[in-house]
Coordinates of C-alpha atoms in Angstrom, one line a residue:
X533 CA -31.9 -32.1 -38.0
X534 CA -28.6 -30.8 -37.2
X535 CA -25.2 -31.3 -38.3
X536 CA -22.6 -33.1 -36.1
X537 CA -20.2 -29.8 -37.7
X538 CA -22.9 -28.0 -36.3
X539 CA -23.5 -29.4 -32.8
X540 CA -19.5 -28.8 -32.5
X541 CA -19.8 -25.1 -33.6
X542 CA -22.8 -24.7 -31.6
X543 CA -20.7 -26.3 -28.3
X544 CA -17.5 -24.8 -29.0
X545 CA -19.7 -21.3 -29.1
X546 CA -21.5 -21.9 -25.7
X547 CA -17.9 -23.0 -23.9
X548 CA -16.3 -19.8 -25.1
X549 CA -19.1 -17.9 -24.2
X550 CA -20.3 -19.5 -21.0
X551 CA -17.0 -21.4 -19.4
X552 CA -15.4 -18.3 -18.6
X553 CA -18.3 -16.7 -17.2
X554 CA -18.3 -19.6 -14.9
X555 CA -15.2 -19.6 -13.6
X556 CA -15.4 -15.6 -13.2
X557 CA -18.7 -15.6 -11.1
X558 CA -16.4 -16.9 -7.9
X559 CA -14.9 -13.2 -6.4
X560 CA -12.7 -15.3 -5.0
X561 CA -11.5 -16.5 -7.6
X562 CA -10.7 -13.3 -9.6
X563 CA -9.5 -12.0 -6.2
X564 CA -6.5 -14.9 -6.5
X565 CA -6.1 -14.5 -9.8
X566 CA -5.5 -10.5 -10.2
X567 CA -3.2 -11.0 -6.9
X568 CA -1.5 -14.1 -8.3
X569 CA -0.8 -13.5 -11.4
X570 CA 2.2 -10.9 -13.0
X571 CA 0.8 -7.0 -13.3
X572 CA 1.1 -7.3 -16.8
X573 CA -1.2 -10.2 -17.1
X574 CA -3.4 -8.7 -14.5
X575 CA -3.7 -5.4 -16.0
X576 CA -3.9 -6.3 -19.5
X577 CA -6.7 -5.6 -21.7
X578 CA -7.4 -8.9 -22.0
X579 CA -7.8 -9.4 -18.5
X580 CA -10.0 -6.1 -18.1
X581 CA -12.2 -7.5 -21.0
X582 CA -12.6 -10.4 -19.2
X583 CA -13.5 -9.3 -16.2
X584 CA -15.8 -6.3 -17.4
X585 CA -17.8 -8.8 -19.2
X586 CA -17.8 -11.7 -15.9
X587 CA -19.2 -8.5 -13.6
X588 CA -22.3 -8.7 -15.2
X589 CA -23.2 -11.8 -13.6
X590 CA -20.7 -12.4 -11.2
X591 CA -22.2 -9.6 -8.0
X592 CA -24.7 -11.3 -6.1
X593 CA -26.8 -11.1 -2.6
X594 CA -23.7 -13.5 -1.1
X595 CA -20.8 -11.4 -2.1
X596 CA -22.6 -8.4 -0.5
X597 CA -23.4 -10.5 2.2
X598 CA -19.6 -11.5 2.4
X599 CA -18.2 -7.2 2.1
X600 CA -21.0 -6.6 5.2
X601 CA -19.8 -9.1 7.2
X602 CA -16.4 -8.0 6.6
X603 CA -17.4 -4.6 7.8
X604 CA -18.8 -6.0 10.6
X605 CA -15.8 -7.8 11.9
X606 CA -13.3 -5.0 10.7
X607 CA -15.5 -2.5 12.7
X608 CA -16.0 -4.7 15.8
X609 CA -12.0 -5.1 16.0
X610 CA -11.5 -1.1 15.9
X611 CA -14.1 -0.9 18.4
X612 CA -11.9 -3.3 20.9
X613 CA -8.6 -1.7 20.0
X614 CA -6.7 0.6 22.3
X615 CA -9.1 3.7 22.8
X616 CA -6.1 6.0 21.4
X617 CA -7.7 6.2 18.4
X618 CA -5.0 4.8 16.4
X619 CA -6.8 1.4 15.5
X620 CA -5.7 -1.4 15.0
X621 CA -2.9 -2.3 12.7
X622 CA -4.2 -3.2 9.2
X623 CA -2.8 -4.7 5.9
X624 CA -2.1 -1.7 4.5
X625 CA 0.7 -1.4 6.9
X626 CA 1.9 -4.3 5.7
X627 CA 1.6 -2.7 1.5
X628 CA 3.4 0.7 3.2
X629 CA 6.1 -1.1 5.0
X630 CA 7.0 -3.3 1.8
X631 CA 6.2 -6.2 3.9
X632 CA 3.6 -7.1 1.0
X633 CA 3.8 -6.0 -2.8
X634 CA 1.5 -4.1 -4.4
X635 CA 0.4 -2.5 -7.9
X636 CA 1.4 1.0 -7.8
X637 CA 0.3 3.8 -9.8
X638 CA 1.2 6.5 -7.8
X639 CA 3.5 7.1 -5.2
X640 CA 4.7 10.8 -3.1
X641 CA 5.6 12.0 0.2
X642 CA 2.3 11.6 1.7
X643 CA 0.4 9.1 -0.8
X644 CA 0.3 6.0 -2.2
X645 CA -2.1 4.6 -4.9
X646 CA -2.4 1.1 -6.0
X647 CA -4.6 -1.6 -7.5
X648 CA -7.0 -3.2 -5.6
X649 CA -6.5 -7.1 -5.4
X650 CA -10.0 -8.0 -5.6
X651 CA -11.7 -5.2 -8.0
X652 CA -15.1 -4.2 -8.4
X653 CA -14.3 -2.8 -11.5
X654 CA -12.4 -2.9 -14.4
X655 CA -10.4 0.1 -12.7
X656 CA -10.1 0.1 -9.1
X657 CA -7.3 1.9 -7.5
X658 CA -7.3 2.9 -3.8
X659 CA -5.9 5.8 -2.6
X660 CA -4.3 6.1 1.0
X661 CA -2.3 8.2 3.4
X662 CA 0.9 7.1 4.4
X663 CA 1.3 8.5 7.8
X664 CA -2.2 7.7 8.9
X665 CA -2.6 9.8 11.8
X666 CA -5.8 8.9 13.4
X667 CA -7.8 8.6 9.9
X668 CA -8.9 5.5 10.7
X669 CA -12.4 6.6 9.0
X670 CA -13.3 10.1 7.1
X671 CA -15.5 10.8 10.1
X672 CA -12.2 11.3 12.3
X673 CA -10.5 13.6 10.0
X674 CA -9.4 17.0 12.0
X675 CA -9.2 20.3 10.9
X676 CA -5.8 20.3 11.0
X677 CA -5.7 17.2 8.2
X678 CA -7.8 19.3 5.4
X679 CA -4.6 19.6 3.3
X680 CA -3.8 15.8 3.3
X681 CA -7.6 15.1 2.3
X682 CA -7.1 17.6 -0.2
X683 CA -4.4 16.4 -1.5
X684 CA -5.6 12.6 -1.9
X685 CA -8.9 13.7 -3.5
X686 CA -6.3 15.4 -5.9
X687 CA -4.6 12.2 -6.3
X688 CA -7.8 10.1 -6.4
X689 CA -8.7 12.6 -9.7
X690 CA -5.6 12.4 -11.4
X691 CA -5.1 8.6 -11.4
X692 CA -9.0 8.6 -12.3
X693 CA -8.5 10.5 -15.3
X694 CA -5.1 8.9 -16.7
X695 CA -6.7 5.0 -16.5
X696 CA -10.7 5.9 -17.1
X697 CA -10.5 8.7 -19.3
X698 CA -14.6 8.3 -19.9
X699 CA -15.5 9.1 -16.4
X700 CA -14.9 7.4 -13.0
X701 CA -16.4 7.4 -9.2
X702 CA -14.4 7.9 -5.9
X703 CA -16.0 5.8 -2.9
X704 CA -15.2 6.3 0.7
X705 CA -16.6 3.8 2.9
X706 CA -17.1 5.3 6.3
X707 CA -17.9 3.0 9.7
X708 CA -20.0 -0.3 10.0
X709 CA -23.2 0.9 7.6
X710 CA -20.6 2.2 5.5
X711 CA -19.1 -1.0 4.8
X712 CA -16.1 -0.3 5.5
X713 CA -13.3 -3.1 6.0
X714 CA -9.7 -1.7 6.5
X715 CA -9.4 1.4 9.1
X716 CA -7.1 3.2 7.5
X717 CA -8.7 5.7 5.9
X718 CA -8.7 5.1 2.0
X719 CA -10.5 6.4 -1.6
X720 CA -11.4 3.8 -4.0
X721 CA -11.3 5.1 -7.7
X722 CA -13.6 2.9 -9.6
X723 CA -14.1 3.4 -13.2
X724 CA -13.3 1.5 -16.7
X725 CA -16.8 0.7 -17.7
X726 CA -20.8 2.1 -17.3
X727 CA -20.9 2.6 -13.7
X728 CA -24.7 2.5 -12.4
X729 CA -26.6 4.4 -10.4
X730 CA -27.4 4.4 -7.4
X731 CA -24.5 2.5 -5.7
X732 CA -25.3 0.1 -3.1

């Protein structure tokens, strides 16, 4: 028979364990929180703890179903835009013009690197062009724009390296099947914990 000492050991075990794990399975949820809360709450690494352990169980067939239906919208929307190949305006103008804070951790002439709001990893920085140009999508690049994609892959590395010494991933989502969501053509630097294989 137990204990009432143990019965309170045994709950106060289970809410420290499970409670949080709870809360964290809502994307949503750590999507308001990271944006919401001061960068050196977000990024601390209690926070990252946190959230590395709330990942195990917090993707699901609904929050894939949510990033496709995203795509879907963001790609129908390009689609209709003006046929100049520009797109449509997005929110990273909004993160360019200062309109919007953001997380920076890396800023030059012709990029600009900054946490994502709502991370799929314990690391994830994306990576974009300033002057966008017409790369809306990696499958619009031009010849003429092989120095600016070189030069954010090179950017994409080094603030892979500084925050996940142990390894990372660089994602470009390309198009509707690709899943992508903003057209504005953008790396996503993933990294911070055991990535799996194969992605999506």
């Amino acid at each position: 028979m137990r204990t009432e000492d143990q019965s309170l050991t045994s709950l106060s075990f289970m809410s420290r364990k499970f409670i949080p794990l709870l809360i964290a399975t809502s994307p949503r949820f750590l999507g308001y929180a990271t944006a919401f809360a001061p960068p050196s709450t977000a990024n601390s690494s209690l926070a990252r703890n946190f959230y590395q352990s709330s990942r195990l169980f917090s993707f699901s067939d609904s929050n894939m179903a949510d990033e496709v239906a995203a795509a879907k919208a963001a790609a129908a929307e390009y689609k209709s835009s003006d046929n100049d190949g520009a797109g449509p305006a997005t929110v990273f103008d909004n993160i360019l013009s200062g309109k919007w804070p953001s997380d920076k951790v890396h800023e030059d002439d012709l990029a600009l690197a900054f946490r994502d709001i709502t991370p799929q990893a314990p690391v994830h920085i994306v990576v974009i062009p300033k002057n966008r140009d017409g790369l809306t999508k990696l499958s619009n690049a031009r010849e003429d724009q092989k120095d600016i994609l070189g030069h954010l892959m090179y950017v994409a590395q080094s603030v892979g390296k500084k925050e996940c010494p142990d390894g990372f991933r660089i994602v470009i989502n390309d198009g509707e099947h690709g899943a992508q969501s903003v057209y504005h053509l953008h790396l996503h630097v993933l990294g911070g914990r055991q990535l799996g294989w194969p992605p999506g």
